[in-house]
Amino acid sequence: MSSLLEAYVQTEDFDITQEYQNLRENNSESGAFVSFLGQVRDFNEGDNVSSLELEHYPGMTEAVLNKLLQEASNRWAISRAKIIHRVGALKASDKIVWVAVSSAHRADAFAACEFLIDALKTQAPFWKKERGKQGERWLDAKDSDQAKARQWMK
Amino acid sequence: MSSLLEAYVQTEDFDITQEYQNLRENNSESGAFVSFLGQVRDFNEGDNVSSLELEHYPGMTEAVLNKLLQEASNRWAISRAKIIHRVGALKASDKIVWVAVSSAHRADAFAACEFLIDALKTQAPFWKKERGKQGERWLDAKDSDQAKARQWMK
Amino acid sequence: MITLLYFARYREALGLDSEQFSITCPCSVQDVIEQLKQRGEPWLSILADSKLMLAVNQTIATPDQALTDGDELAFFPPITGG
Amino acid sequence: MITLLYFARYREALGLDSEQFSITCPCSVQDVIEQLKQRGEPWLSILADSKLMLAVNQTIATPDQALTDGDELAFFPPITGG
């Protein structure tokens, strides 16, 4: 069975209501929907974050996201999966990333959704620059993200 | 830190837009939001399901859901968690259950959300009766649900 | 006096969702089950169901649990919600 | 001729997001790195960064990878999206 897989990289915001509508439309064979929303936190490692600049590598980003979606679809029985990742200027509480998966079975939906966000965090070429009271700084990659990504390489 | 924990058992439908709004409101210290939606599948074990009747044990259901929320909050660093479970007459594609969790860290949000739905499936006293072409039948509990619930007992 | 509750397929099979039941303390859940079995079918089949679940005062219980006046004892099949 | 791309803190440090670069085949990513190092700072520091990541034609690569005319070689720091 082929899954409906979609990835978008965009500066515009997205609408969760619309996303759930699209995910559930003509999808009554799926009983389980798992979604992940990542938003800009106002505190990161103790510093007050007022805004974020998200850069990416156009072309490679989309290729990686589509490869990850295909891998998720090969590993788990999912009917649909969609990733939206924003780039450009974002402020505290803005949405950054959306990963939504549907499946006939909840365990597959949970695993695929968590795999996608964990793999995206270490493989999709996005970079965050924070602006706060302390000025600007490019974020360092987190060891915990690398560790999470490795858990899926079994 | 005490979490905001809520459980509702209701016949009325719920609104995902509203749920996300409530979940994210004044919650900018949380960067990760994981939600699970369960809906009525139109096929279950090969039979065409046209509608579902959901019975529960008023009082005990709410007590169990609140106990599970408290357990999730003790085990993982979550800021908010909410469960909504519908009862009464439902038809194909109707929403049945909603579990939404917010956290500063996505791994906690995923774990707490999946724990809550897995534990709910074996511990909260709800019973489903399906109506389809083959008539009515009370569903049997699934061994796979028992196995999933046991995985959390570590 | 305690309250007995029946849910789902048991409720339907018995045509009954609750009843008041006299107990003589000390008394356990198992004692109540034995007395109910004496009513014959459909009680016999239900109470012999290997999947039968019990709750006393809305907490899952086992047949050896003691009961006291005013308790709520519920009989139900395995849970299928979510 | 290949295309070099620089992202994030490297792009800022160099004040440059891309450039065309002449290669003489056969040639590896490591050969390009050696030539770029001869430009001095800030190239030296960037190319000595233990966290430096490489992609050739939009796929993660290692320094031993061979390059051919028309390739796209990108330099970037560890990923911090999501």
Coordinates of C-alpha atoms in Angstrom, one line a residue:
Chain A
M1 CA 0.0 0.0 0.0
S2 CA 1.4 3.4 -0.9
S3 CA 1.1 6.2 1.6
L4 CA 0.4 9.8 1.0
L5 CA 3.6 11.6 1.9
E6 CA 4.1 15.4 1.8
A7 CA 6.9 17.8 2.9
Y8 CA 6.8 21.6 2.8
V9 CA 9.4 24.2 3.7
Q10 CA 7.9 27.6 3.9
T11 CA 8.0 31.1 5.5
E12 CA 4.2 31.3 5.9
D13 CA 2.5 30.0 9.0
F14 CA 0.3 26.9 8.8
D15 CA -3.2 26.3 10.1
I16 CA -3.6 23.3 12.4
T17 CA -7.4 23.2 11.8
Q18 CA -6.7 22.9 8.0
E19 CA -4.0 20.3 8.6
Y20 CA -6.3 18.1 10.6
Q21 CA -9.0 18.5 8.0
N22 CA -6.7 17.4 5.2
L23 CA -5.3 14.5 7.3
R24 CA -8.8 13.1 8.2
E25 CA -10.5 13.7 4.8
N26 CA -11.3 10.5 3.0
N27 CA -9.2 8.7 5.6
S28 CA -11.8 6.7 7.6
E29 CA -9.7 3.5 7.4
S30 CA -7.2 5.2 9.7
G31 CA -8.2 5.1 13.4
A32 CA -5.1 6.8 14.8
F33 CA -3.7 10.3 14.2
V34 CA -0.5 11.4 15.9
S35 CA 0.8 14.9 15.5
F36 CA 3.8 16.8 16.7
L37 CA 4.0 20.6 16.9
G38 CA 7.2 22.4 17.7
Q39 CA 7.0 26.1 18.6
V40 CA 9.6 28.8 19.6
R41 CA 10.1 28.6 23.3
D42 CA 10.6 31.9 25.1
F43 CA 13.4 30.4 27.2
N44 CA 16.3 28.3 25.8
E45 CA 19.1 27.2 28.0
G46 CA 18.4 30.0 30.5
D47 CA 18.4 32.9 28.0
N48 CA 15.4 35.0 27.2
V49 CA 14.7 34.4 23.5
S50 CA 12.7 37.1 21.7
S51 CA 13.1 35.9 18.1
L52 CA 14.6 33.3 15.9
E53 CA 16.0 33.2 12.4
L54 CA 15.7 29.9 10.6
E55 CA 18.0 29.3 7.6
H56 CA 18.0 26.2 5.4
Y57 CA 19.6 24.6 2.4
P58 CA 17.0 24.9 -0.3
G59 CA 16.8 21.7 -2.4
M60 CA 18.7 19.5 0.1
T61 CA 16.1 20.2 2.8
E62 CA 13.2 19.0 0.7
A63 CA 15.2 16.0 -0.5
V64 CA 16.0 14.9 3.0
L65 CA 12.4 15.4 4.3
N66 CA 11.1 13.3 1.4
K67 CA 13.7 10.6 2.0
L68 CA 12.7 10.5 5.7
L69 CA 9.0 10.3 4.9
Q70 CA 9.7 7.4 2.5
E71 CA 11.8 5.6 5.2
A72 CA 9.0 6.1 7.7
S73 CA 6.5 4.6 5.2
N74 CA 8.7 1.6 4.6
R75 CA 9.2 0.9 8.3
W76 CA 5.7 1.4 9.6
A77 CA 2.2 0.8 8.4
I78 CA 1.1 4.4 7.9
S79 CA -1.5 5.8 5.6
R80 CA -0.4 9.5 5.5
A81 CA 2.4 11.6 6.8
K82 CA 3.1 15.3 6.4
I83 CA 5.9 17.6 7.5
I84 CA 5.8 21.3 7.4
H85 CA 8.9 23.3 8.5
R86 CA 9.0 27.0 8.6
V87 CA 12.1 29.2 7.7
G88 CA 12.8 32.9 8.1
A89 CA 12.1 35.1 11.1
L90 CA 10.0 33.6 13.9
K91 CA 9.2 35.0 17.4
A92 CA 8.3 33.4 20.7
S93 CA 5.3 31.0 20.5
D94 CA 5.4 30.9 16.7
K95 CA 5.0 27.5 15.2
I96 CA 8.2 26.1 13.7
V97 CA 7.4 22.5 12.7
W98 CA 4.5 20.2 12.2
V99 CA 4.7 16.4 11.8
A100 CA 1.4 14.5 11.4
V101 CA 0.9 10.8 10.7
S102 CA -2.2 8.7 10.3
S103 CA -2.4 4.9 10.6
A104 CA -4.8 2.1 11.2
H105 CA -2.8 1.4 14.4
R106 CA -1.6 3.9 17.0
A107 CA 1.7 2.3 17.7
D108 CA 2.8 2.8 14.1
A109 CA 1.5 6.4 14.1
F110 CA 3.5 7.2 17.3
A111 CA 6.7 5.6 16.1
A112 CA 6.6 7.1 12.6
C113 CA 5.8 10.6 14.0
E114 CA 8.6 10.5 16.6
F115 CA 11.1 9.0 14.2
L116 CA 10.4 11.8 11.7
I117 CA 10.9 14.7 14.1
D118 CA 14.0 13.0 15.7
A119 CA 15.6 12.3 12.2
L120 CA 14.7 15.7 10.9
K121 CA 16.5 17.3 13.9
T122 CA 19.8 15.8 12.9
Q123 CA 19.5 15.2 9.2
A124 CA 17.5 18.0 7.6
P125 CA 19.7 21.1 7.0
F126 CA 18.1 23.8 9.1
W127 CA 20.0 26.2 11.3
K128 CA 18.6 28.4 14.1
K129 CA 19.9 31.8 15.1
E130 CA 18.5 33.2 18.3
R131 CA 18.1 36.8 19.2
G132 CA 17.6 37.8 22.8
K133 CA 18.7 40.2 25.5
Q134 CA 22.3 38.7 25.1
G135 CA 22.3 39.5 21.4
E136 CA 22.5 37.0 18.6
R137 CA 23.9 33.5 18.6
W138 CA 23.7 30.5 16.3
L139 CA 22.5 27.5 18.3
D140 CA 24.7 24.6 18.9
A141 CA 23.5 21.1 18.0
K142 CA 22.4 19.1 21.0
D143 CA 24.0 15.8 22.0
S144 CA 20.6 14.7 23.2
D145 CA 19.3 15.1 19.6
Q146 CA 22.1 13.0 18.2
A147 CA 21.4 10.3 20.8
K148 CA 17.7 10.2 20.0
A149 CA 18.4 10.0 16.3
R150 CA 20.7 7.0 16.9
Q151 CA 18.0 5.1 18.7
W152 CA 16.2 4.7 15.4
M153 CA 19.2 3.2 13.6
K154 CA 18.4 -0.4 14.5
Chain B
M1 CA 6.4 21.9 39.2
S2 CA 2.7 21.0 39.0
S3 CA 1.2 20.3 35.6
L4 CA -2.2 21.3 34.4
L5 CA -4.1 18.0 34.0
E6 CA -7.6 17.6 32.7
A7 CA -9.9 14.7 31.9
Y8 CA -13.4 14.8 30.3
V9 CA -15.9 12.1 29.5
Q10 CA -18.7 13.5 27.3
T11 CA -21.2 12.7 24.6
E12 CA -20.5 15.9 22.7
D13 CA -17.9 16.2 20.0
F14 CA -14.8 18.3 20.7
D15 CA -13.1 20.9 18.6
I16 CA -9.4 20.3 17.7
T17 CA -8.9 24.0 16.9
Q18 CA -10.1 24.9 20.4
E19 CA -8.0 22.2 22.0
Y20 CA -4.8 23.4 20.4
Q21 CA -5.7 27.0 21.4
N22 CA -6.2 26.0 25.0
L23 CA -3.1 23.9 25.0
R24 CA -0.8 26.6 23.6
E25 CA -2.3 29.6 25.5
N26 CA 0.1 31.1 28.0
N27 CA 2.3 28.1 27.4
S28 CA 5.4 29.6 25.6
E29 CA 7.8 27.7 27.9
S30 CA 6.6 24.5 26.2
G31 CA 8.3 23.9 22.8
A32 CA 6.7 20.5 22.1
F33 CA 3.1 19.5 21.7
V34 CA 2.1 15.9 21.0
S35 CA -1.5 14.9 20.4
F36 CA -3.3 11.6 19.7
L37 CA -6.7 11.5 18.0
G38 CA -8.6 8.3 17.8
Q39 CA -11.6 8.1 15.4
V40 CA -14.1 5.4 14.5
R41 CA -12.7 3.3 11.7
D42 CA -15.1 2.1 9.1
F43 CA -13.5 -1.3 9.0
N44 CA -12.6 -3.3 12.1
E45 CA -11.3 -6.9 11.7
G46 CA -12.8 -7.2 8.3
D47 CA -16.3 -6.1 9.1
N48 CA -18.0 -3.0 7.9
V49 CA -18.7 -0.8 10.8
S50 CA -21.5 1.7 10.5
S51 CA -21.8 2.8 14.1
L52 CA -20.5 2.4 17.6
E53 CA -22.1 2.6 21.0
L54 CA -19.7 3.5 23.8
E55 CA -20.6 2.7 27.4
H56 CA -18.6 3.6 30.5
Y57 CA -18.7 3.4 34.3
P58 CA -19.4 6.9 35.4
G59 CA -17.3 7.9 38.3
M60 CA -14.7 5.2 38.0
T61 CA -13.8 6.4 34.4
E62 CA -13.0 9.9 35.6
A63 CA -11.1 8.6 38.6
V64 CA -8.9 6.3 36.4
L65 CA -8.2 9.0 33.8
N66 CA -7.2 11.5 36.5
K67 CA -5.0 8.8 38.1
L68 CA -3.3 8.1 34.8
L69 CA -2.7 11.8 34.2
Q70 CA -1.1 12.1 37.6
E71 CA 1.1 9.1 36.9
A72 CA 2.2 10.6 33.6
S73 CA 3.0 13.9 35.3
N74 CA 5.1 12.1 37.9
R75 CA 7.0 10.1 35.3
W76 CA 7.7 12.7 32.7
A77 CA 8.4 16.5 32.7
I78 CA 5.1 17.7 31.1
S79 CA 3.5 21.1 31.5
R80 CA 0.0 20.2 30.5
A81 CA -2.0 17.1 29.6
K82 CA -5.6 16.6 28.6
I83 CA -7.8 13.6 27.8
I84 CA -11.2 13.8 26.2
H85 CA -13.2 10.6 25.7
R86 CA -16.6 10.5 24.1
V87 CA -19.4 8.1 25.1
G88 CA -22.8 7.3 23.5
A89 CA -23.6 6.8 19.8
L90 CA -20.8 7.4 17.3
K91 CA -20.5 6.7 13.6
A92 CA -17.6 6.1 11.2
S93 CA -15.0 8.9 11.2
D94 CA -16.4 10.4 14.4
K95 CA -13.8 11.4 16.9
I96 CA -13.6 9.1 20.0
V97 CA -10.6 10.1 22.0
W98 CA -8.2 13.0 22.3
V99 CA -4.9 13.0 24.3
A100 CA -2.8 16.1 24.1
V101 CA 0.5 16.8 26.0
S102 CA 2.8 19.7 26.2
S103 CA 6.4 19.8 27.4
A104 CA 9.6 21.7 27.2
H105 CA 11.1 18.5 25.6
R106 CA 9.6 16.4 22.8
A107 CA 10.7 13.0 24.2
D108 CA 8.6 13.6 27.4
A109 CA 5.6 14.7 25.4
F110 CA 5.7 11.7 23.1
A111 CA 6.2 9.2 26.0
A112 CA 3.5 10.7 28.2
C113 CA 1.0 10.9 25.3
E114 CA 1.5 7.3 24.2
F115 CA 1.5 6.1 27.8
L116 CA -1.8 7.8 28.4
I117 CA -3.6 6.3 25.4
D118 CA -2.1 2.8 26.0
A119 CA -3.0 2.8 29.7
L120 CA -6.5 4.3 29.0
K121 CA -7.1 1.4 26.6
T122 CA -6.7 -1.2 29.3
Q123 CA -7.6 0.6 32.5
A124 CA -10.4 3.1 31.9
P125 CA -13.7 1.4 32.0
F126 CA -15.1 2.0 28.5
W127 CA -16.8 -0.6 26.3
K128 CA -17.5 -0.5 22.6
K129 CA -20.4 -2.2 20.8
E130 CA -20.2 -2.1 17.0
R131 CA -23.1 -2.1 14.7
G132 CA -22.6 -3.1 11.0
K133 CA -24.0 -5.3 8.3
Q134 CA -23.4 -8.4 10.5
G135 CA -25.6 -6.8 13.3
E136 CA -24.4 -5.8 16.8
R137 CA -21.4 -7.1 18.8
W138 CA -19.5 -6.1 21.8
L139 CA -15.8 -5.8 21.0
D140 CA -13.3 -8.2 22.5
A141 CA -10.3 -6.7 24.2
K142 CA -7.2 -7.0 22.1
D143 CA -4.2 -8.9 23.3
S144 CA -2.0 -6.3 21.6
D145 CA -3.5 -3.6 23.8
Q146 CA -2.6 -5.6 26.9
A147 CA 0.9 -6.1 25.6
K148 CA 1.4 -2.3 25.0
A149 CA 0.1 -1.5 28.4
R150 CA 2.6 -3.9 30.0
Q151 CA 5.5 -2.2 28.3
W152 CA 4.9 0.9 30.5
M153 CA 5.1 -1.2 33.7
K154 CA 8.8 -0.9 34.2
Chain C
M1 CA -26.6 -3.6 51.9
I2 CA -24.2 -3.1 48.9
T3 CA -24.8 -1.9 45.4
L4 CA -24.1 -4.3 42.5
L5 CA -23.4 -2.8 39.0
Y6 CA -23.3 -4.6 35.7
F7 CA -21.8 -3.2 32.5
A8 CA -21.7 -3.9 28.7
R9 CA -22.4 -7.5 27.6
Y10 CA -23.2 -8.5 31.2
R11 CA -25.7 -5.8 31.7
E12 CA -27.4 -6.8 28.4
A13 CA -27.4 -10.5 29.2
L14 CA -28.9 -9.9 32.7
G15 CA -31.2 -7.1 31.5
L16 CA -30.1 -5.3 34.7
D17 CA -27.6 -2.5 35.3
S18 CA -27.7 -2.3 39.1
E19 CA -29.3 -3.8 42.2
Q20 CA -29.2 -3.6 46.0
F21 CA -27.8 -6.7 47.6
S22 CA -27.8 -7.8 51.2
I23 CA -24.6 -9.0 52.8
T24 CA -23.8 -10.4 56.2
C25 CA -20.4 -9.2 57.3
P26 CA -17.6 -10.3 57.3
C27 CA -18.0 -11.1 53.7
S28 CA -15.8 -11.1 50.5
V29 CA -16.5 -10.5 46.8
Q30 CA -16.2 -14.3 46.4
D31 CA -19.1 -14.8 48.9
V32 CA -21.3 -12.5 46.8
I33 CA -20.3 -14.3 43.6
E34 CA -21.3 -17.7 45.2
Q35 CA -24.7 -16.4 46.3
L36 CA -25.4 -14.9 42.8
K37 CA -24.5 -18.2 41.1
Q38 CA -27.3 -19.8 43.0
R39 CA -29.7 -17.7 40.8
G40 CA -28.7 -20.0 37.9
E41 CA -28.4 -18.7 34.3
P42 CA -27.4 -16.2 33.0
W43 CA -25.5 -15.4 36.3
L44 CA -23.7 -18.8 36.2
S45 CA -22.2 -18.1 32.8
I46 CA -21.3 -14.5 33.5
L47 CA -19.6 -15.3 36.8
A48 CA -17.7 -18.2 35.3
D49 CA -16.4 -16.0 32.5
S50 CA -12.6 -16.2 32.7
K51 CA -12.4 -12.6 31.5
L52 CA -14.7 -11.2 34.3
M53 CA -13.4 -8.0 35.9
L54 CA -14.3 -6.7 39.3
A55 CA -14.2 -3.3 40.9
V56 CA -15.0 -2.4 44.5
N57 CA -15.7 1.3 45.1
Q58 CA -14.5 2.0 41.6
T59 CA -11.1 0.4 42.0
I60 CA -10.1 -2.9 40.3
A61 CA -10.4 -5.7 42.8
T62 CA -9.9 -9.4 43.2
P63 CA -12.4 -12.0 44.6
D64 CA -10.7 -12.2 48.0
Q65 CA -11.4 -8.5 48.7
A66 CA -13.5 -7.9 51.8
L67 CA -16.7 -5.9 51.6
T68 CA -18.5 -3.7 54.0
D69 CA -21.9 -2.1 54.1
G70 CA -22.4 0.6 51.5
D71 CA -19.8 -0.7 49.1
E72 CA -20.2 -0.6 45.4
L73 CA -19.3 -3.9 43.6
A74 CA -19.1 -3.8 39.8
F75 CA -18.9 -6.7 37.3
F76 CA -17.7 -6.0 33.8
P77 CA -15.9 -7.5 30.8
P78 CA -12.4 -6.5 29.6
I79 CA -12.1 -2.8 28.7
T80 CA -12.4 -1.8 25.0
G81 CA -12.3 2.0 25.0
G82 CA -10.0 4.5 23.4
Chain D
M1 CA 34.1 24.3 -12.3
I2 CA 32.0 23.4 -9.1
T3 CA 29.7 25.4 -6.9
L4 CA 30.7 25.9 -3.3
L5 CA 27.9 26.8 -0.8
Y6 CA 28.3 28.1 2.8
F7 CA 25.6 28.1 5.4
A8 CA 24.7 29.6 8.8
R9 CA 27.7 30.7 11.0
Y10 CA 30.2 29.8 8.2
R11 CA 28.2 31.9 5.7
E12 CA 28.3 34.8 8.2
A13 CA 32.0 34.4 9.0
L14 CA 32.9 34.4 5.4
G15 CA 30.4 37.0 4.3
L16 CA 29.8 34.7 1.4
D17 CA 27.0 32.2 0.6
S18 CA 28.3 30.7 -2.7
E19 CA 31.1 30.9 -5.2
Q20 CA 32.2 29.1 -8.4
F21 CA 35.4 27.2 -7.9
S22 CA 37.8 25.7 -10.5
I23 CA 38.9 22.1 -10.0
T24 CA 41.3 19.9 -11.9
C25 CA 40.0 16.3 -12.1
P26 CA 40.6 13.8 -10.6
C27 CA 40.0 15.7 -7.3
S28 CA 38.4 15.0 -3.9
V29 CA 36.6 17.1 -1.4
Q30 CA 39.8 17.1 0.6
D31 CA 41.7 18.6 -2.3
V32 CA 39.3 21.5 -2.4
I33 CA 39.6 22.0 1.4
E34 CA 43.4 22.2 1.1
Q35 CA 43.2 24.8 -1.6
L36 CA 40.6 26.9 0.4
K37 CA 42.9 26.7 3.5
Q38 CA 45.6 28.5 1.6
R39 CA 43.3 31.6 1.6
G40 CA 44.1 31.9 5.3
E41 CA 41.5 33.2 7.9
P42 CA 38.5 32.8 8.3
W43 CA 38.7 29.8 6.0
L44 CA 41.4 28.1 8.1
S45 CA 39.3 28.1 11.3
I46 CA 36.1 27.1 9.5
L47 CA 37.7 24.2 7.7
A48 CA 39.5 23.1 10.9
D49 CA 36.2 23.0 12.8
S50 CA 35.7 19.5 14.1
K51 CA 32.0 19.9 13.7
L52 CA 32.2 20.8 10.0
M53 CA 29.6 19.0 7.8
L54 CA 29.8 18.4 4.1
A55 CA 27.3 17.7 1.4
V56 CA 28.0 16.9 -2.3
N57 CA 25.1 17.3 -4.6
Q58 CA 22.8 17.7 -1.5
T59 CA 23.8 14.4 0.1
I60 CA 26.0 14.2 3.3
A61 CA 29.5 13.4 2.2
T62 CA 33.0 12.7 3.7
P63 CA 36.3 14.4 2.6
D64 CA 37.4 11.4 0.5
Q65 CA 34.5 11.8 -1.9
A66 CA 35.6 12.4 -5.5
L67 CA 34.2 15.5 -7.3
T68 CA 33.4 16.0 -11.0
D69 CA 32.7 19.1 -13.0
G70 CA 29.3 20.7 -12.2
D71 CA 29.1 19.3 -8.6
E72 CA 27.7 21.2 -5.7
L73 CA 29.8 21.1 -2.5
A74 CA 28.3 22.6 0.6
F75 CA 29.9 23.4 4.0
F76 CA 27.8 23.8 7.1
P77 CA 27.7 23.4 10.9
P78 CA 25.7 20.8 12.7
I79 CA 22.0 20.9 12.1
T80 CA 19.7 22.7 14.6
G81 CA 16.3 22.7 13.0
G82 CA 12.9 21.3 14.2

